[in-house]
Coordinates of C-alpha atoms in Angstrom, one line a residue:
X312 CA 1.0 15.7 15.8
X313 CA -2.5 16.0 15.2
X314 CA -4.4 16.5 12.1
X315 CA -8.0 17.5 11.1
X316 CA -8.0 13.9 9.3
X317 CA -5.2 11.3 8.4
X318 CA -6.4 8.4 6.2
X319 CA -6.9 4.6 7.7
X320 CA -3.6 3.9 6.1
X321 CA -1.7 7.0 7.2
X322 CA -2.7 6.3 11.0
X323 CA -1.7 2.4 10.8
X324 CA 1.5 4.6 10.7
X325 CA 3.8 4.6 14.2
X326 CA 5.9 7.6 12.8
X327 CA 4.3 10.4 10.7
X328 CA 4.8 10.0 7.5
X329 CA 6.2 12.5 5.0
X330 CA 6.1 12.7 1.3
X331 CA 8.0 10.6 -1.1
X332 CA 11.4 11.5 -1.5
X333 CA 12.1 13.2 -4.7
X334 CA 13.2 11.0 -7.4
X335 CA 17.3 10.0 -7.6
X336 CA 17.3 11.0 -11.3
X337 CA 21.4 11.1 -11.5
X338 CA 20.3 7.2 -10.6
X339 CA 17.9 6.7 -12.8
X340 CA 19.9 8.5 -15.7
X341 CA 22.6 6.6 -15.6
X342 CA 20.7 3.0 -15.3
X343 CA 18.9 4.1 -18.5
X344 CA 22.0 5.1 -20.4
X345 CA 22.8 1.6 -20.1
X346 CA 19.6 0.2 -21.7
X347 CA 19.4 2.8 -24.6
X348 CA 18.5 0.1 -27.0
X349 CA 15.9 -1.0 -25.0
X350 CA 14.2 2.1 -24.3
X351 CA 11.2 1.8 -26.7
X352 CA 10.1 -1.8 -25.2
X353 CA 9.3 0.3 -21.9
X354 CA 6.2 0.6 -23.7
X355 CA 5.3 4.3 -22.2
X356 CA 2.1 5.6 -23.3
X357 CA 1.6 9.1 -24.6
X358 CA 1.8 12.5 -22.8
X359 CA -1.5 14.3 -23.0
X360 CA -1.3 17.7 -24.8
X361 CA 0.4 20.4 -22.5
X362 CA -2.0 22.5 -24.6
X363 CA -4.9 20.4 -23.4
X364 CA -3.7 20.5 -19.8
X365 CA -3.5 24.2 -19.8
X366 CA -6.6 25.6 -21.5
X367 CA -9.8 26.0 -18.9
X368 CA -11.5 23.1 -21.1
X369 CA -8.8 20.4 -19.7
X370 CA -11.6 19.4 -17.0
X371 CA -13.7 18.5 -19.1
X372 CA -11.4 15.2 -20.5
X373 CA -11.1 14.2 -16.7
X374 CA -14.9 14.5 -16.3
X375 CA -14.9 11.0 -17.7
X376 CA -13.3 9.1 -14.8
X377 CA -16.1 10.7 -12.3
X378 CA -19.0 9.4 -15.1
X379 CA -17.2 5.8 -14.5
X380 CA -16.8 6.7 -10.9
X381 CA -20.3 7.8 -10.5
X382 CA -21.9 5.8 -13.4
X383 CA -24.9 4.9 -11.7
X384 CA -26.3 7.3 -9.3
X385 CA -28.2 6.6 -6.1
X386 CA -31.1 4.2 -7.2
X387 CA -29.0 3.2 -10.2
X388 CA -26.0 2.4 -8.7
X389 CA -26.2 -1.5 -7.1
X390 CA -24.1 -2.5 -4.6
X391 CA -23.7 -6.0 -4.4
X392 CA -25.5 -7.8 -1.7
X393 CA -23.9 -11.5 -1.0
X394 CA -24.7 -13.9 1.7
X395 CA -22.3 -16.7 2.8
X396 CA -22.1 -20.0 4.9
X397 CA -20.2 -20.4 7.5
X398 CA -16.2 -20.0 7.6
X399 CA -13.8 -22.3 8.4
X400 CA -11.8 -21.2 11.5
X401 CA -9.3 -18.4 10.7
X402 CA -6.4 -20.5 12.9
X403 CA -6.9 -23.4 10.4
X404 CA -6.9 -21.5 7.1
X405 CA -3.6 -19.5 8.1
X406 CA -2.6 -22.7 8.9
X407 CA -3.8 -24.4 5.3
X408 CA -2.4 -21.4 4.2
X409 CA 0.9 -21.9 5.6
X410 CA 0.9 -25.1 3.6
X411 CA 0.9 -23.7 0.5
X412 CA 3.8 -23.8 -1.8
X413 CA 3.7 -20.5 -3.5
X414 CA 3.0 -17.0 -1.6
X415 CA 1.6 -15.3 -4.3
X416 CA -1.4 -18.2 -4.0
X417 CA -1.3 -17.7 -0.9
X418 CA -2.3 -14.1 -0.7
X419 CA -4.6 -14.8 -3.5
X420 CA -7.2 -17.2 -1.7
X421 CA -7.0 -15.3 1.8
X422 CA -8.1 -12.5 -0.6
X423 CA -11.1 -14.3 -1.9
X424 CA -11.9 -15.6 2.0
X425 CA -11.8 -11.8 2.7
X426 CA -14.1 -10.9 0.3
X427 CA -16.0 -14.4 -0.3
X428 CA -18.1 -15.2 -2.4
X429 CA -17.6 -12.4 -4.7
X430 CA -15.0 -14.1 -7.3
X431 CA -11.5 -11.9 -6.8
X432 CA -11.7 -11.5 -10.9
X433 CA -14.9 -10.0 -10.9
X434 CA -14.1 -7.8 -8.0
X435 CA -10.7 -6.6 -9.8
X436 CA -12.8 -6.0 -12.8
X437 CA -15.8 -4.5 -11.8
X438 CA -15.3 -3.0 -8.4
X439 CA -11.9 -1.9 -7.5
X440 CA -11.2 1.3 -7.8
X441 CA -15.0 2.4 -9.2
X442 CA -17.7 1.7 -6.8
X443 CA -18.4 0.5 -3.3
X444 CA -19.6 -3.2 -2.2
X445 CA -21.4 -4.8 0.4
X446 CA -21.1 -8.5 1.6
X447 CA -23.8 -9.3 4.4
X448 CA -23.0 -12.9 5.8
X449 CA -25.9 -13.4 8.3
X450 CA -22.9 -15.3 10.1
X451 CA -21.1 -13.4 13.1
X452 CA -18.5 -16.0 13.3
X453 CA -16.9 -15.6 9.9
X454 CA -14.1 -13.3 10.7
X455 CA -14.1 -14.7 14.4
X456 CA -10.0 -14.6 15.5
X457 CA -8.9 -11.7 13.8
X458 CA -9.3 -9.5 16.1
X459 CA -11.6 -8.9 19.7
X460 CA -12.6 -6.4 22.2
X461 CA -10.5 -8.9 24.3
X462 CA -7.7 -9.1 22.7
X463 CA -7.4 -5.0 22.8
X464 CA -7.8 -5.2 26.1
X465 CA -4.8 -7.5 26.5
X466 CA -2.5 -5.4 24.7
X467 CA -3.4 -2.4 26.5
X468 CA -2.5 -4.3 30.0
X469 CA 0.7 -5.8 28.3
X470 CA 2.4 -4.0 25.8
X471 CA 3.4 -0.2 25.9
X472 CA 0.4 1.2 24.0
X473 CA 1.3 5.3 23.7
X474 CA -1.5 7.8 22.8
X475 CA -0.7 9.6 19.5
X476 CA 1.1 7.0 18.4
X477 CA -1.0 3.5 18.8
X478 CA -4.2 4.7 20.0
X479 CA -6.4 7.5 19.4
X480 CA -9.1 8.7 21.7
X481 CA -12.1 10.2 19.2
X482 CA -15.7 12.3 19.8
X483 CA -17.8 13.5 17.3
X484 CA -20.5 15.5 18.8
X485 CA -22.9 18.5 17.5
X486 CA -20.7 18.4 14.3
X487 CA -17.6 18.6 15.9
X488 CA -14.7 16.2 15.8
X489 CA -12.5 16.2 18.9
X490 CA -9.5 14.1 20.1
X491 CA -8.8 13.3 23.5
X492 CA -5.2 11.6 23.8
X493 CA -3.2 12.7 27.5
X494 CA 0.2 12.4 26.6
X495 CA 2.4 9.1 27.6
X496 CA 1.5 5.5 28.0
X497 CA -2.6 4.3 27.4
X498 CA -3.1 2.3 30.3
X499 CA -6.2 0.2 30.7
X500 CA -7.9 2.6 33.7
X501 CA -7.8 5.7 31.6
X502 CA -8.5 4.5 28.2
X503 CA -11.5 2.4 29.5
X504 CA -12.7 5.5 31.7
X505 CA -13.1 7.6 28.1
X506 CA -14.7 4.6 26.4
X507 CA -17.8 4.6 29.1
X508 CA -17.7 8.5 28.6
X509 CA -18.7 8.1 25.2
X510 CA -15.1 7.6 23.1
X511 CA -14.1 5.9 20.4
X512 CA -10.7 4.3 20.7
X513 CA -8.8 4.0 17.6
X514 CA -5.5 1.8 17.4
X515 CA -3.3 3.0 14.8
X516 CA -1.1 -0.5 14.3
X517 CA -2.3 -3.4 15.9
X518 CA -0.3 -5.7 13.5
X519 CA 2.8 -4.4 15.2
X520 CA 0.4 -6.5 19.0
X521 CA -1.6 -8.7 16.9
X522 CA 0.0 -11.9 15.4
X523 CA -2.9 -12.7 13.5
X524 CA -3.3 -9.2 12.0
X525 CA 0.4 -8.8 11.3
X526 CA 0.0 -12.7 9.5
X527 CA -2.6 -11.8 7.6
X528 CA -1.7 -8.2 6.6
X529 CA 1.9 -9.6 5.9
X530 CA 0.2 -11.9 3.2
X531 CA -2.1 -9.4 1.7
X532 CA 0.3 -7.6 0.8
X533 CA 1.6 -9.4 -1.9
X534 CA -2.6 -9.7 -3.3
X535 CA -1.8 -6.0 -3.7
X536 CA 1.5 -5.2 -4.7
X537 CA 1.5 -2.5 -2.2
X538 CA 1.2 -2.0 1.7
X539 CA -1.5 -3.7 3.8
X540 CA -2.1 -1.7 6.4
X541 CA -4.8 -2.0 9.5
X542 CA -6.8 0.1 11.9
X543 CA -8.9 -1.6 14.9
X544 CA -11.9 1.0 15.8
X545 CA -13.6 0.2 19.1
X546 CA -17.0 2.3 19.7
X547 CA -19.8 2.7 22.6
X548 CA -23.3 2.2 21.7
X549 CA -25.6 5.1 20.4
X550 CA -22.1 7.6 19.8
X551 CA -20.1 8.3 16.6
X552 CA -16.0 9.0 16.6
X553 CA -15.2 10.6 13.3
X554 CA -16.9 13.4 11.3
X555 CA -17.6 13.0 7.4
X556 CA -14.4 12.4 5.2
X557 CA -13.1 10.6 2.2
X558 CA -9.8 8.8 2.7
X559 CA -6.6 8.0 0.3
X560 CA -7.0 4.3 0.7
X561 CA -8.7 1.4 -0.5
X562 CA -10.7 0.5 2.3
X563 CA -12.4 -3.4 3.5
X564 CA -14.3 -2.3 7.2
X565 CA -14.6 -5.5 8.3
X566 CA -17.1 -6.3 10.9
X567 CA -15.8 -8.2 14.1
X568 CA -18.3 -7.7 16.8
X569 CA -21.5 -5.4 17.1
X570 CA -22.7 -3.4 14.7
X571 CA -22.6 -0.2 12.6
X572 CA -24.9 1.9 11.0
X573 CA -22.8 2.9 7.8
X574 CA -23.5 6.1 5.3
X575 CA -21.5 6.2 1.6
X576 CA -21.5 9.1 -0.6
X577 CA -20.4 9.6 -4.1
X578 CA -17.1 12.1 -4.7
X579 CA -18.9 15.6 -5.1
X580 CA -16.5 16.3 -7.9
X581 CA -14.3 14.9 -10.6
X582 CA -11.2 16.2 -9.1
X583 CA -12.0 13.7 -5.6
X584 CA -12.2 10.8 -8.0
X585 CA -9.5 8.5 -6.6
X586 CA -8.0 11.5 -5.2
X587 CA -4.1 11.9 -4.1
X588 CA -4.9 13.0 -0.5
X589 CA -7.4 12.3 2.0
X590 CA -10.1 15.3 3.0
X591 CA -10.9 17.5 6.0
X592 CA -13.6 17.0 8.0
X593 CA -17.1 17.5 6.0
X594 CA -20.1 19.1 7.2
X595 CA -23.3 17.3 6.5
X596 CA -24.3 20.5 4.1
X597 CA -21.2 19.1 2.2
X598 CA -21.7 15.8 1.2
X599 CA -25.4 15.5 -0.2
X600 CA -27.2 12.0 -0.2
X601 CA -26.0 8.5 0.5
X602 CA -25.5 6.9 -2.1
X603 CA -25.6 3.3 0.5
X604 CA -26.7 3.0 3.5
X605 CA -26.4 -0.1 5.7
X606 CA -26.0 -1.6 9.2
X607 CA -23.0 -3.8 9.2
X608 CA -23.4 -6.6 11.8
X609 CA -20.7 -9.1 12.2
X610 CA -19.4 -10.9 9.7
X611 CA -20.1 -8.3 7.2
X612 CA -17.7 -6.7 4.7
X613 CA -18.2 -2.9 3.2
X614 CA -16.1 -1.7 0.8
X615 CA -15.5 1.9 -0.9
X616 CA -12.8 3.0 -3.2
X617 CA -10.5 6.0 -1.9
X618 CA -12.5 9.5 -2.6
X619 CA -16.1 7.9 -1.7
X620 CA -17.4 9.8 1.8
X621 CA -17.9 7.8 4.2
X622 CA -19.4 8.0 8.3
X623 CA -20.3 5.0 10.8
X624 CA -22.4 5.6 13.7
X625 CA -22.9 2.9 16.5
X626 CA -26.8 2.0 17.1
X627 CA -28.0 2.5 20.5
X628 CA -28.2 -1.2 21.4
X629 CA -24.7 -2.4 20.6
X630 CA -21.1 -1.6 20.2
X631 CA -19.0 -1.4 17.3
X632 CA -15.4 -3.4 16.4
X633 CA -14.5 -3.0 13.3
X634 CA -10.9 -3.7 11.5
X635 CA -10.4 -1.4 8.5
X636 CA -7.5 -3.0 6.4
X637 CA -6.4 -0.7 3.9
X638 CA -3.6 -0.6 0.6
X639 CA -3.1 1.3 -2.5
X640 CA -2.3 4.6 -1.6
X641 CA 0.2 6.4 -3.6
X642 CA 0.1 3.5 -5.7
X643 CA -0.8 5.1 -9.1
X644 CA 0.5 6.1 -12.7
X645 CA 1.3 9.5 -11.7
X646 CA 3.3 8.3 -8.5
X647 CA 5.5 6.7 -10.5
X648 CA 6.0 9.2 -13.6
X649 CA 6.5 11.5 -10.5
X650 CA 9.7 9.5 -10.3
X651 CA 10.2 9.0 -13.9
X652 CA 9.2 12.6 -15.6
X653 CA 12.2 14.3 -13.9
X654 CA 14.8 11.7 -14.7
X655 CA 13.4 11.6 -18.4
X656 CA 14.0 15.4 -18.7
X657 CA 17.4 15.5 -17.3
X658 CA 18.4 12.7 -20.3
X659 CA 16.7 14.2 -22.7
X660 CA 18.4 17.5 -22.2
X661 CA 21.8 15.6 -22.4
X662 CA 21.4 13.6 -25.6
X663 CA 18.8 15.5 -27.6
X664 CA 20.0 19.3 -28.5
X665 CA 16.0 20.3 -29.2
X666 CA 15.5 20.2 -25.1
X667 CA 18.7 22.6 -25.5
X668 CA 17.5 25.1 -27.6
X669 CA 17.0 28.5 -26.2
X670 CA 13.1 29.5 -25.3
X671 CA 12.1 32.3 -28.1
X672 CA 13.3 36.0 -27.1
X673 CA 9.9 37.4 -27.0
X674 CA 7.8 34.6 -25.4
X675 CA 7.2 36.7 -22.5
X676 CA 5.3 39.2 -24.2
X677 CA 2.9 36.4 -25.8
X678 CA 2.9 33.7 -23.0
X679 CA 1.7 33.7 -19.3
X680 CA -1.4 34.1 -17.5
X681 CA -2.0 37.6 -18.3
X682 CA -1.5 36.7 -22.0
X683 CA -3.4 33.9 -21.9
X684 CA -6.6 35.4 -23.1
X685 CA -4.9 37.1 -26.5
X686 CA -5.7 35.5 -30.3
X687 CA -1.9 35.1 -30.9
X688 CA -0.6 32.8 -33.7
X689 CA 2.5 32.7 -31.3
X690 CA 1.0 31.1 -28.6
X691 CA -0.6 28.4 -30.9
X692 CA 3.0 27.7 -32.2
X693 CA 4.3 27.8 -28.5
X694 CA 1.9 25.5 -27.6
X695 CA 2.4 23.2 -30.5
X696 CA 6.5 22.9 -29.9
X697 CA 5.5 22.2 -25.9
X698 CA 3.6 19.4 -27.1
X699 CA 6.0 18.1 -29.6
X700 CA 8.9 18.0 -27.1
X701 CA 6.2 16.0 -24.6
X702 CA 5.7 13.3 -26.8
X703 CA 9.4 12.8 -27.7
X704 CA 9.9 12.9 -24.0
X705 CA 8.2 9.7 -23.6
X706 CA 11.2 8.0 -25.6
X707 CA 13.9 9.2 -23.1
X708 CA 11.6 7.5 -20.3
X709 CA 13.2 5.3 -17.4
X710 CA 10.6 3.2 -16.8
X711 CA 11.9 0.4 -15.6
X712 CA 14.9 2.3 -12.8
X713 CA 11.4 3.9 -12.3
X714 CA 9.3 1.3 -11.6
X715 CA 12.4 0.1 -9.3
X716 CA 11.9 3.0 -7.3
X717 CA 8.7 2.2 -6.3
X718 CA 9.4 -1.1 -5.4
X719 CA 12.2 -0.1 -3.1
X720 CA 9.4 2.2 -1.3
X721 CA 7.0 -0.7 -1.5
X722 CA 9.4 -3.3 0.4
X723 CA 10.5 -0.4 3.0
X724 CA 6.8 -0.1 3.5
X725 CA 6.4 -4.2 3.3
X726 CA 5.9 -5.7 6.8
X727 CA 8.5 -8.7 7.6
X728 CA 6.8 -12.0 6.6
X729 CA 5.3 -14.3 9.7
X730 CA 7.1 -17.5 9.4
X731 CA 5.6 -21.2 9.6
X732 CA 6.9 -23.5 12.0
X733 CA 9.0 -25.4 8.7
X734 CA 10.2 -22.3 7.4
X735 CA 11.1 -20.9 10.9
X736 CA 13.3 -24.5 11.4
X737 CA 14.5 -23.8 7.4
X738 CA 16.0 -20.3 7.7
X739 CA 18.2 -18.9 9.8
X740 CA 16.1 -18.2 13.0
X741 CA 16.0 -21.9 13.0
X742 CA 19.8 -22.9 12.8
X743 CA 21.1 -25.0 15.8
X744 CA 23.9 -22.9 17.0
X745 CA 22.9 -21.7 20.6
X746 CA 25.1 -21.5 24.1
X747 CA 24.6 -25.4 26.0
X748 CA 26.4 -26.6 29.2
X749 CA 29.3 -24.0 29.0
X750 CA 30.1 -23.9 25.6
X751 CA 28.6 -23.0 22.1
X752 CA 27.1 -26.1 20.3
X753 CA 25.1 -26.6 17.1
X754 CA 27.5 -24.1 14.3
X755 CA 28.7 -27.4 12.2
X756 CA 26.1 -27.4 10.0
X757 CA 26.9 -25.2 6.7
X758 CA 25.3 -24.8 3.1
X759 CA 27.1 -26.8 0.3
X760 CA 26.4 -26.7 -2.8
X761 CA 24.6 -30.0 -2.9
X762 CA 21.8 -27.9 0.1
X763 CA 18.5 -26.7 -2.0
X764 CA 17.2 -23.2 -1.2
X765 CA 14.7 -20.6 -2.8
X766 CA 13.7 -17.4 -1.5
X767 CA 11.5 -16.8 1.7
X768 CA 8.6 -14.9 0.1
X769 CA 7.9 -14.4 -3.9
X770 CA 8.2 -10.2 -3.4
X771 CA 10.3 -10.6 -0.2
X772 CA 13.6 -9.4 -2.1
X773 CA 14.6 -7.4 -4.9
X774 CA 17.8 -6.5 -7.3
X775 CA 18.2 -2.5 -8.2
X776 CA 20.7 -0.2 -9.5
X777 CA 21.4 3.2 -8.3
X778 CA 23.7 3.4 -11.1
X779 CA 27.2 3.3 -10.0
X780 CA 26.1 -0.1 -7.7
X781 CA 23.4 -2.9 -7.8
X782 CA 21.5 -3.6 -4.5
X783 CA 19.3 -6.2 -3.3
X784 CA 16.6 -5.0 -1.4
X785 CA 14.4 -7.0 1.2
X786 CA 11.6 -6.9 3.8
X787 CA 12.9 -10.2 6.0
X788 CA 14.8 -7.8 8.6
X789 CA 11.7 -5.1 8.3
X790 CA 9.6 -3.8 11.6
X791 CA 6.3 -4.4 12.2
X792 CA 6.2 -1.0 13.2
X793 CA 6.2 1.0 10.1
X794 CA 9.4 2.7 8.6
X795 CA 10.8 2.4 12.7
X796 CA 13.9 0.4 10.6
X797 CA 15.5 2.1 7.4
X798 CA 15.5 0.6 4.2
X799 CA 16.8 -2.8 4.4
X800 CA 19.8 -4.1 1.6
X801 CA 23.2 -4.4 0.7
X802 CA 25.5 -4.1 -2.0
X803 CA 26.0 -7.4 -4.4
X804 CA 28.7 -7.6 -6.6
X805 CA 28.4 -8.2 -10.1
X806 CA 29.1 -11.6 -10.4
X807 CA 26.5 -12.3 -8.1
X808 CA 23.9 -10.7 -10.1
X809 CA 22.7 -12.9 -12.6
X810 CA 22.8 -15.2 -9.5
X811 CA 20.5 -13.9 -7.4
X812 CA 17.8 -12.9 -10.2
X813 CA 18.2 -16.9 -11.2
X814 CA 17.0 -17.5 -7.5
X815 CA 14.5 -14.7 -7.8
X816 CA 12.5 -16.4 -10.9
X817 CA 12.9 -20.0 -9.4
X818 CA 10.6 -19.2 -7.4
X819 CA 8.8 -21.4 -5.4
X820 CA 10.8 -24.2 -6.4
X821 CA 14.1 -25.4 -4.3
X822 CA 17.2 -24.7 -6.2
X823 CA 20.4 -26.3 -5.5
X824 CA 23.3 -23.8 -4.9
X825 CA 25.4 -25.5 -7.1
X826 CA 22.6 -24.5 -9.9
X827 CA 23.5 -20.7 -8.9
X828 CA 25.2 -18.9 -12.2
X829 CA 28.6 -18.5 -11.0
X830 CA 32.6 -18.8 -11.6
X831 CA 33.2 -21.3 -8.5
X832 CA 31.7 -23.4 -6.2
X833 CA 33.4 -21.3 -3.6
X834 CA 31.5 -18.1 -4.5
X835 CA 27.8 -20.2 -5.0
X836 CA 28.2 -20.9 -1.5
X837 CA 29.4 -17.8 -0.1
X838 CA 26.5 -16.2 -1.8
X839 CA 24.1 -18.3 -0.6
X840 CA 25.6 -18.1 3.3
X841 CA 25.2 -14.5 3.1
X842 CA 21.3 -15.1 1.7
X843 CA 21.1 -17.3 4.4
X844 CA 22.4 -14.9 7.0
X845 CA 20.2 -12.4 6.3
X846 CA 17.0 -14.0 6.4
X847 CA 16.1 -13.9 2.5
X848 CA 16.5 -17.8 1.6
X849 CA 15.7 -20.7 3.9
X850 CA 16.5 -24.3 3.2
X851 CA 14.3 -27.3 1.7
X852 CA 15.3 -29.3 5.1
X853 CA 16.3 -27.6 8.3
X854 CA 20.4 -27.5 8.5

């Protein structure tokens, strides 16, 4: 269905995406009654003053996050401006890449060629999340095999491209934002008839067409704890396709061919700082003055926090392709007490009679919005028991069962990892068995404990409890397209537990399965041949 806006991330999105499902707090209650003794090492910080929150003067505490946000205005704020040599071939590094040993490392320095040569430590530090950033290369070729005008074309004359749900056809004209998607299949005739009319074409997932964007958004991932996603934006010369608006997402535009003249505006107000949703469409009247304002040519890199106001118009002389890859969003500390506030209460009201007690018999007559303007010493007691209660909540916090439930939303999100050549011919998608001459060959080979294994991906799997069970969680089986398969796991039994966190933290090195914590060999190898089976573990030599 159309929107007025949906963020970069949202549209990267095959399905439409609703909102997080409310929190399992039966789940999460009874995984914390287990760890009562360790519920003060959760280490949760203090809840704010409900009186604070409630009184008109409560904005004026969160006015500090827009000062950082906005520390420097206009003139005072300096964007960065970096030039760098030339790149190495992106085929080559995704193939260095593939060499090396651990996948966190891995996403770590196709970070840094991403954002080169600003250091990823500095960026984390003084950029993310605060103020925007511009890398100008002065070297077209440096993101050269990522993505083309070519390559779009390709997947629009051989894979079954649908409008609304891969591609987008955009105007903005005169102030007003229009799209132009026919229903059924974009084929190449139609899509490139609206582009010479003046279109922008937007396509909403090309990792799920793109190798290369599903490798390298598959390893990003794990730079950000959170889902990479990608949109490709294809624009004629001298038009722009989107009106004004601040997105949800941390956003890298990455400039591929042509260029784009590129405005960037501070959030008009404290409450867009790093805000929760993205915007409507904005008026120019709206927005004020840039705050940057470049041409990005190829090779270039912008980036801008979630809540900053962006627009990108093409220059008469030149088209635009630009990839926007995109993470972070509903990625923050009131996602996840989202999760953990509701469970918290529901414990506390169980084990601690003071969330039991009965409300006072006149509170109606003192408390409320149309009392809220009356000198009562009741209210100032009211409020002072609220806040009491707040901060003992904080000791009946499932933070970790919390924190769990974020990460099984994280690896649903998660695209499936892009295997090397050697791991391919390690895991299962590699094992001989196949149909030859008449008859099955190639199913002799089998996992002893003497065979070394270790998980696919650092993040690719993960143990949780739902309470009455313990899960393992994993991406290996994941879509490309996202959320098209459920949740991916399966039930593991207890004795396999301490198991499979053993193989978890050996991570990267090989393991042998007769190392696996267990009762019998038996059962180390069974475990290990359902690992196997499902993708998470692969072998240190090919069976």
């Amino acid at each position: 269905m159309e929107r007025t806006h949906m963020s970069a991330f949202a549209l990267y999105q095959s399905l439409s995406t609703d909102s997080p499902a409310p929190a399992k707090t039966a789940s999460l209650q009874v995984v914390e009654k287990k760890k009562k003794r360790k519920r003060k090492e959760n280490g949760v910080s203090k809840v704010n003053t409900v009186k604070a929150q409630l009184k008109p003067e409560r904005k004026k505490m969160r006015k500090k996050l827009l000062k950082s946000a906005q520390r420097e205005e206009a003139a005072e704020m300096q964007v960065e401006e970096c030039v760098n040599g030339d790149s190495e071939d992106l085929d080559a590094l995704l193939a260095d890449l593939a060499k090396v040993n651990n996948s966190r490392e891995r996403a770590s320095q196709l970070f840094q060629w991403l954002i080169n040569p600003i250091p990823a430590k500095t960026f984390f530090r003084d950029t993310w999340e605060k103020k925007p950033i511009l890398v100008q290369r002065k070297n077209p070729n440096y993101y050269k095999g990522l993505f083309s005008t070519a390559e779009f074309d390709r997947i629009l004359r051989q894979e079954d491209v649908q409008y609304g749900v891969n591609l987008d056809v955009t105007s903005y004209t005169n102030g007003t934002r229009e799209t132009h998607n026919p229903p059924g299949r974009a084929l190449p005739f139609t899509v490139w008839n609206f582009y010479e009319s003046g279109c922008s074409l937007r396509m909403l997932n090309p990792q799920a067409f793109s190798s290369t964007v599903w490798n390298v958004l598959s390893i990003l991932q794990e730079q950000f704890g959170s889902m990479a996603g990608a949109n490709v934006y294809l624009t004629p010369p001298g038009t722009q396709g989107f009106a004004p608006h601040y997105d949800d997402i941390e956003a890298f535009i990455v400039q591929l061919e042509g260029k784009k003249h590129w405005r960037v505006y501070n959030p008009r107000t404290e409450d867009e700082v790093l805000p929760v949703f993205s915007s409507p469409n904005f008026d120019q009247s709206d927005i004020g003055k840039p705050i940057l304002e470049v041409v990005l040519e190829a090779g270039d890199l912008l980036y801008f926090p979630r809540g900053f106001i962006h627009q990108g118009e093409c220059l008469p002389d030149a088209h635009s392709l630009h990839i926007t890859i995109s993470s972070y969003q509903k990625n923050s500390w009131g996602d996840l007490m989202q999760k953990m506030v509701p469970a918290a209460l529901e414990i506390a009201m169980e084990e601690d009679v003071e969330f039991r007690q009965g409300l006072p018999l006149d509170y109606l007559t003192y408390m409320g919005v149309q009392n809220s303007d009356k000198d009562d010493p009741r209210r100032t007691k009211f409020f002072s028991r609220i806040e009491s209660l707040m901060k003992k909540l904080t000791t009946y916090a499932p933070v970790d069962a919390a924190v769990d439930q974020k990460a099984r939303d994280y690896l649903h999100d998660c695209l499936p990892p892009m295997l090397s050549p050697e791991e391919s011919a390690s895991s299962v998608k590699g094992a001989p068995a196949r149909w030859e001459l008449g008859q099955v060959v190639g199913v002799g080979a089998h996992i002893t404990t003497q065979t070394r294994v270790r998980v696919l991906r650092a993040g690719c799997a993960r143990l949780c409890s739902d309470g009455e069970a313990v899960h393992l969680y994993y991406t290996t089986d994941n879509s490309r397209v996202y959320h098209k398969e459920e949740p991916k796991s399966f039930e593991i039994n207890a004795e396999h537990t301490d198991a499979i966190e053993f193989l978890i933290h050996s991570y990267p090195k090989f393991v042998t399965v007769g190392s696996f914590p267990g009762d019998s060999a038996e059962d180390r190898v069974a475990l290990a041949e359902l690992l196997f089976e499902r993708g998470i573990i692969h072998t240190a030599e090919p069976l």
